[in-house]
Amino acid sequence: REVRARGDSAVLELTERFDGARLTAEQLAVTKAELLAAALHADESLRTAVATARRNIETFSRKSLRKAWSTKNAQGGCVGEKFDPFQRVGLYVPGGTAPLVSTALMTVCLAKVAGCPEIVVCTPCGANGAINPALLYAARIAGATEIYRVGGAQAIAAMAYGTDTIHPVQKVFG
C-alpha cells in the first residue's frame, strides 16, 4: 500500500528498514559498471556453470514453448490458439544472505526464450548496497534488461504498481 501511494520514497524507506541499505532513487538501478565489475570478478568455474545452465534451461524452454495453431471448424470458421509473450515481466530473485543464482537463471532464461523484450529483475542488496556479483553476472548473461537492488514486498509492489524509477510490469514471477 505504501509503495502504491508513495512510490520510490516508500521503496527507499522499506529498503533501509528491512535490508539496512540507505539508498537514493538514483542508486536503485544496477549500473553497467557494476555489471562489468561482476563479470570481471566471475571466475572460470562460475562462467562455465552459468553458461552450461543457461544452455540447458534455454533448450528445455524452447522444447516446452506452446505453439500457435489454427484450423477450420465444421462450419468453416477459423479457430485456434495464439501465444504472445508478455512485453515486460518482473522477476523476483532472492538475494542478501541466500543469493539464488539458480532462480536468476531459471526465470530470466524462460522469459528470454518466451520472447519477452523487457525483463526486470529485483533482488535485495546488503546493508552496503551491494548485490552478490555471481547473481548479477548470471542475471545479465541470462538476458535481464534491468536489475534493481530492491527486495521483499516493496520489490513486488514496485514492479506491480510502478514507481518513478521502476516502471510497472505486466506480470511478476519468482
PDB file of C-alpha atoms in Angstrom:
ATOM      1  CA  ARG A   1       0.000   0.000   0.000  1.00  0.00           C
ATOM      2  CA  GLU A   2       2.829   2.398   0.863  1.00  0.00           C
ATOM      3  CA  VAL A   3       4.666   1.750  -2.417  1.00  0.00           C
ATOM      4  CA  ARG A   4       1.487   2.252  -4.412  1.00  0.00           C
ATOM      5  CA  ALA A   5       0.805   5.549  -2.657  1.00  0.00           C
ATOM      6  CA  ARG A   6       4.344   6.979  -2.336  1.00  0.00           C
ATOM      7  CA  GLY A   7       6.425   5.191  -4.966  1.00  0.00           C
ATOM      8  CA  ASP A   8      10.195   5.495  -4.723  1.00  0.00           C
ATOM      9  CA  SER A   9      10.165   7.177  -1.316  1.00  0.00           C
ATOM     10  CA  ALA A  10       8.363   4.175   0.197  1.00  0.00           C
ATOM     11  CA  VAL A  11      10.669   1.740  -1.602  1.00  0.00           C
ATOM     12  CA  LEU A  12      13.701   3.556  -0.204  1.00  0.00           C
ATOM     13  CA  GLU A  13      12.313   3.657   3.348  1.00  0.00           C
ATOM     14  CA  LEU A  14      11.408  -0.037   3.294  1.00  0.00           C
ATOM     15  CA  THR A  15      14.765  -0.995   1.803  1.00  0.00           C
ATOM     16  CA  GLU A  16      16.513   0.838   4.617  1.00  0.00           C
ATOM     17  CA  ARG A  17      14.246  -0.713   7.251  1.00  0.00           C
ATOM     18  CA  PHE A  18      14.473  -4.321   6.040  1.00  0.00           C
ATOM     19  CA  ASP A  19      17.841  -4.517   4.251  1.00  0.00           C
ATOM     20  CA  GLY A  20      19.727  -1.817   6.152  1.00  0.00           C
ATOM     21  CA  ALA A  21      20.716  -0.077   2.910  1.00  0.00           C
ATOM     22  CA  ARG A  22      20.323   3.684   2.783  1.00  0.00           C
ATOM     23  CA  LEU A  23      19.944   4.439  -0.927  1.00  0.00           C
ATOM     24  CA  THR A  24      18.719   7.190  -3.203  1.00  0.00           C
ATOM     25  CA  ALA A  25      16.348   6.602  -6.105  1.00  0.00           C
ATOM     26  CA  GLU A  26      19.306   7.007  -8.466  1.00  0.00           C
ATOM     27  CA  GLN A  27      21.054   4.075  -6.749  1.00  0.00           C
ATOM     28  CA  LEU A  28      18.210   1.579  -7.148  1.00  0.00           C
ATOM     29  CA  ALA A  29      19.146   0.527 -10.677  1.00  0.00           C
ATOM     30  CA  VAL A  30      22.256  -1.586 -11.108  1.00  0.00           C
ATOM     31  CA  THR A  31      24.674   0.246 -13.411  1.00  0.00           C
ATOM     32  CA  LYS A  32      26.551  -1.084 -16.432  1.00  0.00           C
ATOM     33  CA  ALA A  33      29.765  -0.510 -14.500  1.00  0.00           C
ATOM     34  CA  GLU A  34      28.519  -2.802 -11.718  1.00  0.00           C
ATOM     35  CA  LEU A  35      27.578  -5.466 -14.248  1.00  0.00           C
ATOM     36  CA  LEU A  36      31.004  -5.208 -15.850  1.00  0.00           C
ATOM     37  CA  ALA A  37      32.685  -5.471 -12.452  1.00  0.00           C
ATOM     38  CA  ALA A  38      30.621  -8.588 -11.663  1.00  0.00           C
ATOM     39  CA  ALA A  39      31.695 -10.127 -14.969  1.00  0.00           C
ATOM     40  CA  LEU A  40      35.339  -9.328 -14.282  1.00  0.00           C
ATOM     41  CA  HIS A  41      35.116 -10.998 -10.871  1.00  0.00           C
ATOM     42  CA  ALA A  42      33.422 -14.130 -12.211  1.00  0.00           C
ATOM     43  CA  ASP A  43      35.955 -16.946 -12.088  1.00  0.00           C
ATOM     44  CA  GLU A  44      36.158 -19.635 -14.747  1.00  0.00           C
ATOM     45  CA  SER A  45      34.120 -22.175 -12.773  1.00  0.00           C
ATOM     46  CA  LEU A  46      31.248 -19.698 -12.373  1.00  0.00           C
ATOM     47  CA  ARG A  47      31.384 -18.723 -16.047  1.00  0.00           C
ATOM     48  CA  THR A  48      31.286 -22.376 -17.077  1.00  0.00           C
ATOM     49  CA  ALA A  49      28.459 -23.273 -14.682  1.00  0.00           C
ATOM     50  CA  VAL A  50      26.334 -20.283 -15.753  1.00  0.00           C
ATOM     51  CA  ALA A  51      26.907 -20.960 -19.467  1.00  0.00           C
ATOM     52  CA  THR A  52      26.049 -24.654 -19.090  1.00  0.00           C
ATOM     53  CA  ALA A  53      22.945 -23.967 -17.028  1.00  0.00           C
ATOM     54  CA  ARG A  54      21.794 -21.253 -19.426  1.00  0.00           C
ATOM     55  CA  ARG A  55      22.123 -23.581 -22.436  1.00  0.00           C
ATOM     56  CA  ASN A  56      20.259 -26.385 -20.652  1.00  0.00           C
ATOM     57  CA  ILE A  57      17.450 -24.108 -19.479  1.00  0.00           C
ATOM     58  CA  GLU A  58      17.095 -22.490 -22.908  1.00  0.00           C
ATOM     59  CA  THR A  59      16.969 -25.880 -24.658  1.00  0.00           C
ATOM     60  CA  PHE A  60      14.318 -27.161 -22.267  1.00  0.00           C
ATOM     61  CA  SER A  61      12.352 -23.920 -22.525  1.00  0.00           C
ATOM     62  CA  ARG A  62      12.341 -23.958 -26.332  1.00  0.00           C
ATOM     63  CA  LYS A  63      11.034 -27.528 -26.324  1.00  0.00           C
ATOM     64  CA  SER A  64       8.223 -26.625 -23.926  1.00  0.00           C
ATOM     65  CA  LEU A  65       7.040 -23.481 -25.739  1.00  0.00           C
ATOM     66  CA  ARG A  66       3.401 -23.672 -26.714  1.00  0.00           C
ATOM     67  CA  LYS A  67       2.861 -23.378 -30.430  1.00  0.00           C
ATOM     68  CA  ALA A  68       0.160 -21.356 -32.124  1.00  0.00           C
ATOM     69  CA  TRP A  69      -2.301 -23.363 -34.201  1.00  0.00           C
ATOM     70  CA  SER A  70      -5.429 -22.836 -36.227  1.00  0.00           C
ATOM     71  CA  THR A  71      -7.932 -24.895 -38.136  1.00  0.00           C
ATOM     72  CA  LYS A  72     -11.363 -24.621 -39.731  1.00  0.00           C
ATOM     73  CA  ASN A  73     -14.281 -25.978 -37.756  1.00  0.00           C
ATOM     74  CA  ALA A  74     -17.248 -27.840 -39.246  1.00  0.00           C
ATOM     75  CA  GLN A  75     -18.976 -24.540 -40.049  1.00  0.00           C
ATOM     76  CA  GLY A  76     -15.920 -23.152 -41.843  1.00  0.00           C
ATOM     77  CA  GLY A  77     -14.929 -20.797 -39.032  1.00  0.00           C
ATOM     78  CA  CYS A  78     -11.280 -20.312 -38.193  1.00  0.00           C
ATOM     79  CA  VAL A  79     -10.459 -21.431 -34.639  1.00  0.00           C
ATOM     80  CA  GLY A  80      -7.186 -21.881 -32.789  1.00  0.00           C
ATOM     81  CA  GLU A  81      -4.799 -20.528 -30.223  1.00  0.00           C
ATOM     82  CA  LYS A  82      -2.183 -17.807 -30.441  1.00  0.00           C
ATOM     83  CA  PHE A  83       0.532 -17.273 -27.828  1.00  0.00           C
ATOM     84  CA  ASP A  84       2.077 -13.838 -27.472  1.00  0.00           C
ATOM     85  CA  PRO A  85       4.839 -13.090 -24.965  1.00  0.00           C
ATOM     86  CA  PHE A  86       4.419 -10.534 -22.245  1.00  0.00           C
ATOM     87  CA  GLN A  87       6.190  -7.324 -23.228  1.00  0.00           C
ATOM     88  CA  ARG A  88       7.520  -6.598 -19.724  1.00  0.00           C
ATOM     89  CA  VAL A  89       7.894  -9.038 -16.847  1.00  0.00           C
ATOM     90  CA  GLY A  90       9.179  -8.607 -13.319  1.00  0.00           C
ATOM     91  CA  LEU A  91      11.270 -11.345 -11.760  1.00  0.00           C
ATOM     92  CA  TYR A  92      11.985 -11.544  -8.050  1.00  0.00           C
ATOM     93  CA  VAL A  93      15.287 -13.219  -7.232  1.00  0.00           C
ATOM     94  CA  PRO A  94      16.148 -13.891  -3.582  1.00  0.00           C
ATOM     95  CA  GLY A  95      19.446 -12.322  -2.591  1.00  0.00           C
ATOM     96  CA  GLY A  96      21.002 -10.995   0.572  1.00  0.00           C
ATOM     97  CA  THR A  97      22.059 -13.903   2.783  1.00  0.00           C
ATOM     98  CA  ALA A  98      20.836 -16.502   0.251  1.00  0.00           C
ATOM     99  CA  PRO A  99      21.535 -15.252  -3.286  1.00  0.00           C
ATOM    100  CA  LEU A 100      19.841 -17.726  -5.612  1.00  0.00           C
ATOM    101  CA  VAL A 101      21.786 -17.668  -8.853  1.00  0.00           C
ATOM    102  CA  SER A 102      19.644 -20.605  -9.975  1.00  0.00           C
ATOM    103  CA  THR A 103      16.463 -18.515  -9.666  1.00  0.00           C
ATOM    104  CA  ALA A 104      18.026 -15.776 -11.761  1.00  0.00           C
ATOM    105  CA  LEU A 105      18.906 -18.280 -14.473  1.00  0.00           C
ATOM    106  CA  MET A 106      15.591 -20.143 -14.424  1.00  0.00           C
ATOM    107  CA  THR A 107      13.339 -17.104 -14.514  1.00  0.00           C
ATOM    108  CA  VAL A 108      15.344 -14.863 -16.838  1.00  0.00           C
ATOM    109  CA  CYS A 109      16.108 -17.617 -19.367  1.00  0.00           C
ATOM    110  CA  LEU A 110      12.441 -18.649 -19.504  1.00  0.00           C
ATOM    111  CA  ALA A 111      11.327 -15.067 -20.120  1.00  0.00           C
ATOM    112  CA  LYS A 112      14.004 -14.584 -22.785  1.00  0.00           C
ATOM    113  CA  VAL A 113      13.079 -17.779 -24.660  1.00  0.00           C
ATOM    114  CA  ALA A 114       9.382 -16.854 -24.448  1.00  0.00           C
ATOM    115  CA  GLY A 115      10.247 -13.689 -26.379  1.00  0.00           C
ATOM    116  CA  CYS A 116       9.735 -11.125 -23.644  1.00  0.00           C
ATOM    117  CA  PRO A 117      11.696  -7.995 -24.652  1.00  0.00           C
ATOM    118  CA  GLU A 118      11.820  -6.313 -21.225  1.00  0.00           C
ATOM    119  CA  ILE A 119      12.977  -8.469 -18.317  1.00  0.00           C
ATOM    120  CA  VAL A 120      13.143  -6.673 -14.961  1.00  0.00           C
ATOM    121  CA  VAL A 121      14.936  -8.307 -12.027  1.00  0.00           C
ATOM    122  CA  CYS A 122      14.558  -7.154  -8.430  1.00  0.00           C
ATOM    123  CA  THR A 123      16.828  -8.613  -5.763  1.00  0.00           C
ATOM    124  CA  PRO A 124      17.724  -7.395  -2.282  1.00  0.00           C
ATOM    125  CA  CYS A 125      21.072  -5.806  -1.563  1.00  0.00           C
ATOM    126  CA  GLY A 126      23.205  -5.896   1.526  1.00  0.00           C
ATOM    127  CA  ALA A 127      23.467  -3.034   4.002  1.00  0.00           C
ATOM    128  CA  ASN A 128      26.276  -1.615   1.853  1.00  0.00           C
ATOM    129  CA  GLY A 129      24.001  -1.566  -1.211  1.00  0.00           C
ATOM    130  CA  ALA A 130      25.895  -4.352  -2.976  1.00  0.00           C
ATOM    131  CA  ILE A 131      24.328  -7.319  -4.727  1.00  0.00           C
ATOM    132  CA  ASN A 132      26.054 -10.676  -4.888  1.00  0.00           C
ATOM    133  CA  PRO A 133      28.289 -10.483  -8.000  1.00  0.00           C
ATOM    134  CA  ALA A 134      27.554 -14.078  -9.083  1.00  0.00           C
ATOM    135  CA  LEU A 135      23.835 -13.287  -9.072  1.00  0.00           C
ATOM    136  CA  LEU A 136      24.419 -10.116 -11.103  1.00  0.00           C
ATOM    137  CA  TYR A 137      26.597 -11.997 -13.579  1.00  0.00           C
ATOM    138  CA  ALA A 138      24.012 -14.759 -14.046  1.00  0.00           C
ATOM    139  CA  ALA A 139      21.092 -12.342 -14.467  1.00  0.00           C
ATOM    140  CA  ARG A 140      22.956 -10.330 -17.100  1.00  0.00           C
ATOM    141  CA  ILE A 141      24.184 -13.366 -19.027  1.00  0.00           C
ATOM    142  CA  ALA A 142      20.682 -14.860 -18.979  1.00  0.00           C
ATOM    143  CA  GLY A 143      19.219 -11.693 -20.524  1.00  0.00           C
ATOM    144  CA  ALA A 144      17.893  -9.361 -17.824  1.00  0.00           C
ATOM    145  CA  THR A 145      17.343  -5.905 -19.289  1.00  0.00           C
ATOM    146  CA  GLU A 146      17.004  -4.067 -15.942  1.00  0.00           C
ATOM    147  CA  ILE A 147      18.193  -5.013 -12.462  1.00  0.00           C
ATOM    148  CA  TYR A 148      17.199  -3.206  -9.266  1.00  0.00           C
ATOM    149  CA  ARG A 149      18.586  -3.545  -5.735  1.00  0.00           C
ATOM    150  CA  VAL A 150      15.192  -3.868  -4.091  1.00  0.00           C
ATOM    151  CA  GLY A 151      13.899  -6.860  -2.161  1.00  0.00           C
ATOM    152  CA  GLY A 152      10.876  -8.042  -0.250  1.00  0.00           C
ATOM    153  CA  ALA A 153       7.293  -6.916  -0.599  1.00  0.00           C
ATOM    154  CA  GLN A 154       8.444  -3.466  -1.696  1.00  0.00           C
ATOM    155  CA  ALA A 155      10.062  -5.004  -4.797  1.00  0.00           C
ATOM    156  CA  ILE A 156       6.896  -6.875  -5.713  1.00  0.00           C
ATOM    157  CA  ALA A 157       4.819  -3.724  -5.188  1.00  0.00           C
ATOM    158  CA  ALA A 158       7.223  -1.573  -7.204  1.00  0.00           C
ATOM    159  CA  MET A 159       7.083  -3.976 -10.145  1.00  0.00           C
ATOM    160  CA  ALA A 160       3.311  -4.397  -9.908  1.00  0.00           C
ATOM    161  CA  TYR A 161       2.325  -0.746  -9.426  1.00  0.00           C
ATOM    162  CA  GLY A 162       5.381   1.055 -10.770  1.00  0.00           C
ATOM    163  CA  THR A 163       7.322   3.982  -9.368  1.00  0.00           C
ATOM    164  CA  ASP A 164       9.223   6.835 -10.980  1.00  0.00           C
ATOM    165  CA  THR A 165      12.297   4.562 -11.127  1.00  0.00           C
ATOM    166  CA  ILE A 166      10.837   1.072 -11.577  1.00  0.00           C
ATOM    167  CA  HIS A 167       8.196   1.032 -14.270  1.00  0.00           C
ATOM    168  CA  PRO A 168       5.298  -1.433 -13.879  1.00  0.00           C
ATOM    169  CA  VAL A 169       5.406  -4.874 -15.438  1.00  0.00           C
ATOM    170  CA  GLN A 170       2.620  -6.983 -16.877  1.00  0.00           C
ATOM    171  CA  LYS A 171       3.287  -9.990 -14.643  1.00  0.00           C
ATOM    172  CA  VAL A 172       5.546 -10.790 -11.686  1.00  0.00           C
ATOM    173  CA  PHE A 173       7.282 -14.153 -11.373  1.00  0.00           C
ATOM    174  CA  GLY A 174       9.813 -15.534  -8.941  1.00  0.00           C
TER     175      GLY A 174
END
